[in-house]
Structures are given as structure tokens and as C-alpha cells.
mmCIF file of C-alpha atoms in Angstrom:
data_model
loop_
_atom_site.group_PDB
_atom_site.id
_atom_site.type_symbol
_atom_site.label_atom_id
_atom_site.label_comp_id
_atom_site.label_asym_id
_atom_site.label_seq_id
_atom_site.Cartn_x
_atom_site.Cartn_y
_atom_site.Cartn_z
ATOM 1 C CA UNK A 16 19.335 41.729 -20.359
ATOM 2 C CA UNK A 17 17.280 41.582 -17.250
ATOM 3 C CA UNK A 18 14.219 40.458 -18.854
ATOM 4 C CA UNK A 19 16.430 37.769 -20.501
ATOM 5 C CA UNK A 20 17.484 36.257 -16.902
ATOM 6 C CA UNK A 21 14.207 36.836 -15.459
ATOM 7 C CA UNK A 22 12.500 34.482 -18.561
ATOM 8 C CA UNK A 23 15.577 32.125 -17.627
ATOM 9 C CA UNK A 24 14.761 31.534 -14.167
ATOM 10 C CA UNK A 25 11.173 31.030 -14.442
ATOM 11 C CA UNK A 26 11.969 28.430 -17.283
ATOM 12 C CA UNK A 27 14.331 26.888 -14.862
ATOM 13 C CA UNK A 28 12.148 27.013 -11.774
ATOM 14 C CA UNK A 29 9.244 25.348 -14.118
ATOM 15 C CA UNK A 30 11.623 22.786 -14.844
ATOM 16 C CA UNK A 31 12.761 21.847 -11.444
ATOM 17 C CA UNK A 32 9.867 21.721 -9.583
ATOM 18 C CA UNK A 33 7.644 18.380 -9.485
ATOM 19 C CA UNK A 34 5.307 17.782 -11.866
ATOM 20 C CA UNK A 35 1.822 16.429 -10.266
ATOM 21 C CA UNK A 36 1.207 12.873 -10.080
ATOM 22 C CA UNK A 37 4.293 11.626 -9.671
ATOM 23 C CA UNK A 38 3.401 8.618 -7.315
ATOM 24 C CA UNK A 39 1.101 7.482 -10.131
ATOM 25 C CA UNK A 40 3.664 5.462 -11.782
ATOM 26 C CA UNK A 41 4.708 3.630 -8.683
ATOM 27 C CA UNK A 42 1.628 2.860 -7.352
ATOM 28 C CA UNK A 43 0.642 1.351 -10.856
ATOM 29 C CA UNK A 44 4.227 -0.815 -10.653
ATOM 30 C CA UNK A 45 3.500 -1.716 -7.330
ATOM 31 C CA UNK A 46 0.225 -3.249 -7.535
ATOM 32 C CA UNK A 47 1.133 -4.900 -10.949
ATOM 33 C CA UNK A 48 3.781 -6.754 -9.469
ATOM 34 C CA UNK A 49 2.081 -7.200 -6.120
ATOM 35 C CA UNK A 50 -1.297 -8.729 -7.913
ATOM 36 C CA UNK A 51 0.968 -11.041 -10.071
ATOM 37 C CA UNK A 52 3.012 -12.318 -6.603
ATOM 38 C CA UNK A 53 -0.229 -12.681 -4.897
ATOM 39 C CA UNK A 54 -1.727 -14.634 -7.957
ATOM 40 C CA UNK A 55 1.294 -17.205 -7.861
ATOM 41 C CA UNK A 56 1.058 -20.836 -6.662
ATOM 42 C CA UNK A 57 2.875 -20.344 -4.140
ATOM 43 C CA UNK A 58 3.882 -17.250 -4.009
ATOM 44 C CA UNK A 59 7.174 -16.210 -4.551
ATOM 45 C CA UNK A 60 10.154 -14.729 -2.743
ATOM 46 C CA UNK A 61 9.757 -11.279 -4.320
ATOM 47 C CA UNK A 62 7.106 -9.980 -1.818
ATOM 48 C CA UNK A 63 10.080 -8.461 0.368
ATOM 49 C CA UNK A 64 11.828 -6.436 -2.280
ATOM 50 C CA UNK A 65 8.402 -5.327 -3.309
ATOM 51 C CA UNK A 66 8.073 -4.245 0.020
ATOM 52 C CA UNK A 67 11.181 -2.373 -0.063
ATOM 53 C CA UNK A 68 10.988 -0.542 -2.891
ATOM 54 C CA UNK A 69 7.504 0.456 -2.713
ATOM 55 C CA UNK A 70 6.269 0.619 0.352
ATOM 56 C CA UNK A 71 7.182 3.383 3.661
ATOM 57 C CA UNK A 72 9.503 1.845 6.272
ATOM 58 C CA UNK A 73 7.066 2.048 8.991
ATOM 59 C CA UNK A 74 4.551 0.674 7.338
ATOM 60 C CA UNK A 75 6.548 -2.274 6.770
ATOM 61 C CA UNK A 76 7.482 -2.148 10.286
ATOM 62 C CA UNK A 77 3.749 -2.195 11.822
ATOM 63 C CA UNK A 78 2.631 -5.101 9.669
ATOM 64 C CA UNK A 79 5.655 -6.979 10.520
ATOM 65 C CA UNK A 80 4.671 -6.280 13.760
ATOM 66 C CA UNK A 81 1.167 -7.272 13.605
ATOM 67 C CA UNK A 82 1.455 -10.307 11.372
ATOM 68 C CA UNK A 83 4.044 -11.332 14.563
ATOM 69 C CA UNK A 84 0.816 -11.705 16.940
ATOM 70 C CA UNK A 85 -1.079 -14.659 17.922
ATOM 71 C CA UNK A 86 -4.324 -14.430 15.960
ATOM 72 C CA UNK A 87 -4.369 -10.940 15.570
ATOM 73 C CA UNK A 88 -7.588 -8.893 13.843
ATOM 74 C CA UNK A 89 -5.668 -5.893 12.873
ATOM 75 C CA UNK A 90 -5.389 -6.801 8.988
ATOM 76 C CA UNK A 91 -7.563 -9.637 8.413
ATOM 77 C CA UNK A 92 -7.166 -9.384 4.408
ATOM 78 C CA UNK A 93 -4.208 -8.437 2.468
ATOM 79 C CA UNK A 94 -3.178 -4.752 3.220
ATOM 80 C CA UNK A 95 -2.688 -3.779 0.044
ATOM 81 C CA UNK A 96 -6.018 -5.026 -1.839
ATOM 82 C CA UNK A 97 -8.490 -5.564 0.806
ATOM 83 C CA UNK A 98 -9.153 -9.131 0.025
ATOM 84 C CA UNK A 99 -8.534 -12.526 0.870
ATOM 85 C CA UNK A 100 -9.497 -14.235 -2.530
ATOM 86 C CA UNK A 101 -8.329 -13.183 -6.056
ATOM 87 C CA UNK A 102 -8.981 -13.389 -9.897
ATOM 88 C CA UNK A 103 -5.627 -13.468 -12.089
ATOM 89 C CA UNK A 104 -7.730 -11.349 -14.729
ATOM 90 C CA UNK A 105 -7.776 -8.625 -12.170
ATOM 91 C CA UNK A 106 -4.511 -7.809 -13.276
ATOM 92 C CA UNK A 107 -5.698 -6.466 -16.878
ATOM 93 C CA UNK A 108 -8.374 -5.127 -14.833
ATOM 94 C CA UNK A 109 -6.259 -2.491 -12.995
ATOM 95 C CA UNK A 110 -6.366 1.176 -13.587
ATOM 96 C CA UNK A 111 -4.566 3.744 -11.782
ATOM 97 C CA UNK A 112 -5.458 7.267 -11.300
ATOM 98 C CA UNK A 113 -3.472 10.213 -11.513
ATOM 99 C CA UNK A 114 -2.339 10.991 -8.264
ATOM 100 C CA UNK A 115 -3.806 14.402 -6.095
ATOM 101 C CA UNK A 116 -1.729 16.565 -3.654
ATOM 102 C CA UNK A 117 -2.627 15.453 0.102
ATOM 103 C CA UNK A 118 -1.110 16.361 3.419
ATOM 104 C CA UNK A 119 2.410 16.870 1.654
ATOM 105 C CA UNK A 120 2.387 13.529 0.014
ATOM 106 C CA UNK A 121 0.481 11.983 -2.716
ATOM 107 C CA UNK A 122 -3.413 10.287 -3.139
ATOM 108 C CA UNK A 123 -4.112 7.806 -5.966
ATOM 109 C CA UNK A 124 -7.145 6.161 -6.486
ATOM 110 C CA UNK A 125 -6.930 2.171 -7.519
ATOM 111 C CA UNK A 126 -9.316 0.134 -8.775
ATOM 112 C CA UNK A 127 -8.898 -3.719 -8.998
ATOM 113 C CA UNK A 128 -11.388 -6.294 -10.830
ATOM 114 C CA UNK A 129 -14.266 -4.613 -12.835
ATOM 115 C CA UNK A 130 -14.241 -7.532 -15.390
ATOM 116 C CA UNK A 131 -18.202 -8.963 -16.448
ATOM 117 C CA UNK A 132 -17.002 -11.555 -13.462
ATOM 118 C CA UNK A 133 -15.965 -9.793 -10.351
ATOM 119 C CA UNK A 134 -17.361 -6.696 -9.022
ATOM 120 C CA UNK A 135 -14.301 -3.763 -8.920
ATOM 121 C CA UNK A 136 -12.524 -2.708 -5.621
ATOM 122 C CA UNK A 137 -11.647 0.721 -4.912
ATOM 123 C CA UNK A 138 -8.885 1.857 -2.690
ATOM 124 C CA UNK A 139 -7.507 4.732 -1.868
ATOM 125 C CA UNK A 140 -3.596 4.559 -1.505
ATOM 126 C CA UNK A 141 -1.541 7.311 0.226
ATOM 127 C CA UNK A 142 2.019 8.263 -0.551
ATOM 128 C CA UNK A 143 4.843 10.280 0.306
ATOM 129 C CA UNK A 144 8.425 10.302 -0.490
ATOM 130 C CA UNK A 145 10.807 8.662 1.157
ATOM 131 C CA UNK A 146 14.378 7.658 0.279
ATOM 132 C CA UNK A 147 13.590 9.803 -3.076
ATOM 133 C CA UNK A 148 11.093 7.974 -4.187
ATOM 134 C CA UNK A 149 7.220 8.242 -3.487
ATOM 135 C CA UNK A 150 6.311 5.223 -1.233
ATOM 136 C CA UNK A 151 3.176 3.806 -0.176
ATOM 137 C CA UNK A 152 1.989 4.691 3.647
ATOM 138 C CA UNK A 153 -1.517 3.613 4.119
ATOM 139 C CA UNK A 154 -4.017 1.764 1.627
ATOM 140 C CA UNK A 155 -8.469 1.935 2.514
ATOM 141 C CA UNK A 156 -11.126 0.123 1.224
ATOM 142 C CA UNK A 157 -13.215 3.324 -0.561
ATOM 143 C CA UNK A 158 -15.708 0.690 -1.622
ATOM 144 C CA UNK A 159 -16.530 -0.614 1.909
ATOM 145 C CA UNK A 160 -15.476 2.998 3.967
ATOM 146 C CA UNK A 161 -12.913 0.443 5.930
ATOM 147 C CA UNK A 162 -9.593 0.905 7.148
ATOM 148 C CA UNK A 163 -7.710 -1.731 8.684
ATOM 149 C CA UNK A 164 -6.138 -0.170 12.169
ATOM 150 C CA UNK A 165 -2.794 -0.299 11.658
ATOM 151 C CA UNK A 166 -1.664 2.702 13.054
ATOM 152 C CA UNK A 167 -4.082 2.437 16.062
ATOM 153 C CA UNK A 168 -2.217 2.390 19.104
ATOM 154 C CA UNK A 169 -5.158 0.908 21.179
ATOM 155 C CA UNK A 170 -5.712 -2.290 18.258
ATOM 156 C CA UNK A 171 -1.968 -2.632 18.125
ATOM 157 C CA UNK A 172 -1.944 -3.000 22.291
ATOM 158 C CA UNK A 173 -4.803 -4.938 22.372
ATOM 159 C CA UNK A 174 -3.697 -7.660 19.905
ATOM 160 C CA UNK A 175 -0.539 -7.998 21.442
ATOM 161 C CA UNK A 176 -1.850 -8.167 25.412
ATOM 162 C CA UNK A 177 -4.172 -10.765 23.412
ATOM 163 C CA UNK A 178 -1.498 -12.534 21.971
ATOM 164 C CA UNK A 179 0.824 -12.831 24.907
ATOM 165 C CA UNK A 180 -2.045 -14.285 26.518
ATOM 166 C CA UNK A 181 -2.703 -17.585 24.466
ATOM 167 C CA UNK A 182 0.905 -18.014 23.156
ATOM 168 C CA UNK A 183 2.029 -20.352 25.866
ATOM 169 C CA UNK A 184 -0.969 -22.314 24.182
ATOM 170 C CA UNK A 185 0.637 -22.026 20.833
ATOM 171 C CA UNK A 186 4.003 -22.993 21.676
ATOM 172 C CA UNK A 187 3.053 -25.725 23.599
ATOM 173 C CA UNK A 188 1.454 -27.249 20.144
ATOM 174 C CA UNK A 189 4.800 -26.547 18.184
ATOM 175 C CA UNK A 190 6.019 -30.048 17.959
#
């Protein structure tokens, strides 16, 4: 009997725990729906609840933040794909590793473009879980080695000393 329960809790521990990869999925969701909102003329509404579902609170909080400054050179691209111009056939285009244990969350490796037209983009995006669900806390730029500083205190303080500065000239132009 007691080999019996023994082979019944290891099948039940196997089938409990988390299988690996498990941010792989909604990283691939994410940028699908992300590159297809970006690609829009004009973009829609849906960026927000993309936000929301997908991405870590303070994450959303910092670039709120950041995009609230006065000419600000914390993210000078879009966060989440490192670039300011885009190809619609980059969505086809987008593959979507399995995702690697790292520092308790989640690492998946993205690649956008790679078509005969456009070079490919590689980022590395980071997740953890949050809210039961694994959400997105910090994208790089693997092709370039770049990272834009949004969790560095010093850029953050900079940009908004900066922005203080010349917003008296900004609202003076608002009509």
C-alpha cells in the first residue's frame, strides 16, 4: 500500500508543479497583438489593455512616468521592439523562443523581421508572474547590447530636473 501512495504523490507533485516555458505563450500573444497595434494607421485604443494584461505594473508605471517628461531620452524607441519604424510583414516574421528559468521569473528570446527585406531584431524579454499570470518586466536590444534606462534612478532624475526646467517654455506654447 505504501508504495501505492508514494507512486501517487510523485504523480501528483509532477502534475502540479510548472512546466518550463510557461511565459512563452504570452510573450508570443503579446508581441502579436502589440506589432499589429503598432502597424495600424492610427493606432488603436487597445494599447492600454495590452498593457494590462501583459505587461508588470511597474513597468507600466515608469514609462508612464517617463513618457510624462518634457523631451525625455529615457526610451527614445518603442520599449517593447526597439524601433521607431516598422514593416507589417514583421508580424509573420516573429518567432518566439521557449522561455529559460532566470532570477525566479522567466527569459524568452524574440526575434522580429528576418524577412529577404529587413534585417531581424533580437530582444531579450524578462518575465515574472504577477496577478497569476507571467508578465513582461524589462525588454533589451540583444542585437545592439542596449537597454533603455528605465529603471535608472539617476536617468529617471535627470529627465525630470530636465523637464521641469523647459516646461514653463512648453506651456507657454500651448495655445
Amino acid at each position: 500500500m505504501r508504495p501505492l501512495l508514494a507512486f501517487i504523490s510523485v504523480l501528483l507533485l509532477c502534475s502540479c508543479s510548472g512546466s518550463r516555458g510557461g511565459s512563452t505563450l504570452e510573450v508570443k500573444q503579446f508581441y502579436q497583438a502589440w506589432i499589429t497595434n503598432y502597424a495600424r494607421e492610427p493606432q488603436t485604443a487597445d494599447a492600454p489593455a495590452l498593457l494590462q494584461r501583459y505587461v508588470a505594473h511597474d513597468l507600466i508605471d515608469r514609462l508612464v512616468l517617463i513618457n510624462g517628461f518634457y523631451e525625455q531620452e529615457i526610451v527614445n524607441s518603442d520599449y517593447f521592439m526597439y524601433v521607431q519604424d516598422y514593416a507589417p510583414e514583421w508580424i509573420s516574421h516573429l518567432r518566439v523562443s521557449k522561455a529559460q528559468p532566470y532570477l525566479g521569473g522567466e527569459k524568452v528570446n524574440v526575434q522580429l523581421g528576418g524577412s529577404d527585406a529587413t534585417a531581424s531584431m533580437q530582444l531579450d524579454v524578462y518575465t515574472r508572474r504577477e496577478e497569476g499570470r507571467w508578465k513582461i518586466y524589462r525588454v533589451r536590444d540583444a542585437t545592439n547590447h542596449y537597454e533603455h534606462p528605465v529603471y535608472s534612478a539617476g536617468a529617471i532624475a535627470r529627465a525630470s530636473a530636465w523637464s521641469a526646467a523647459i516646461a514653463h517654455d512648453y506651456e507657454k506654447a500651448q495655445p
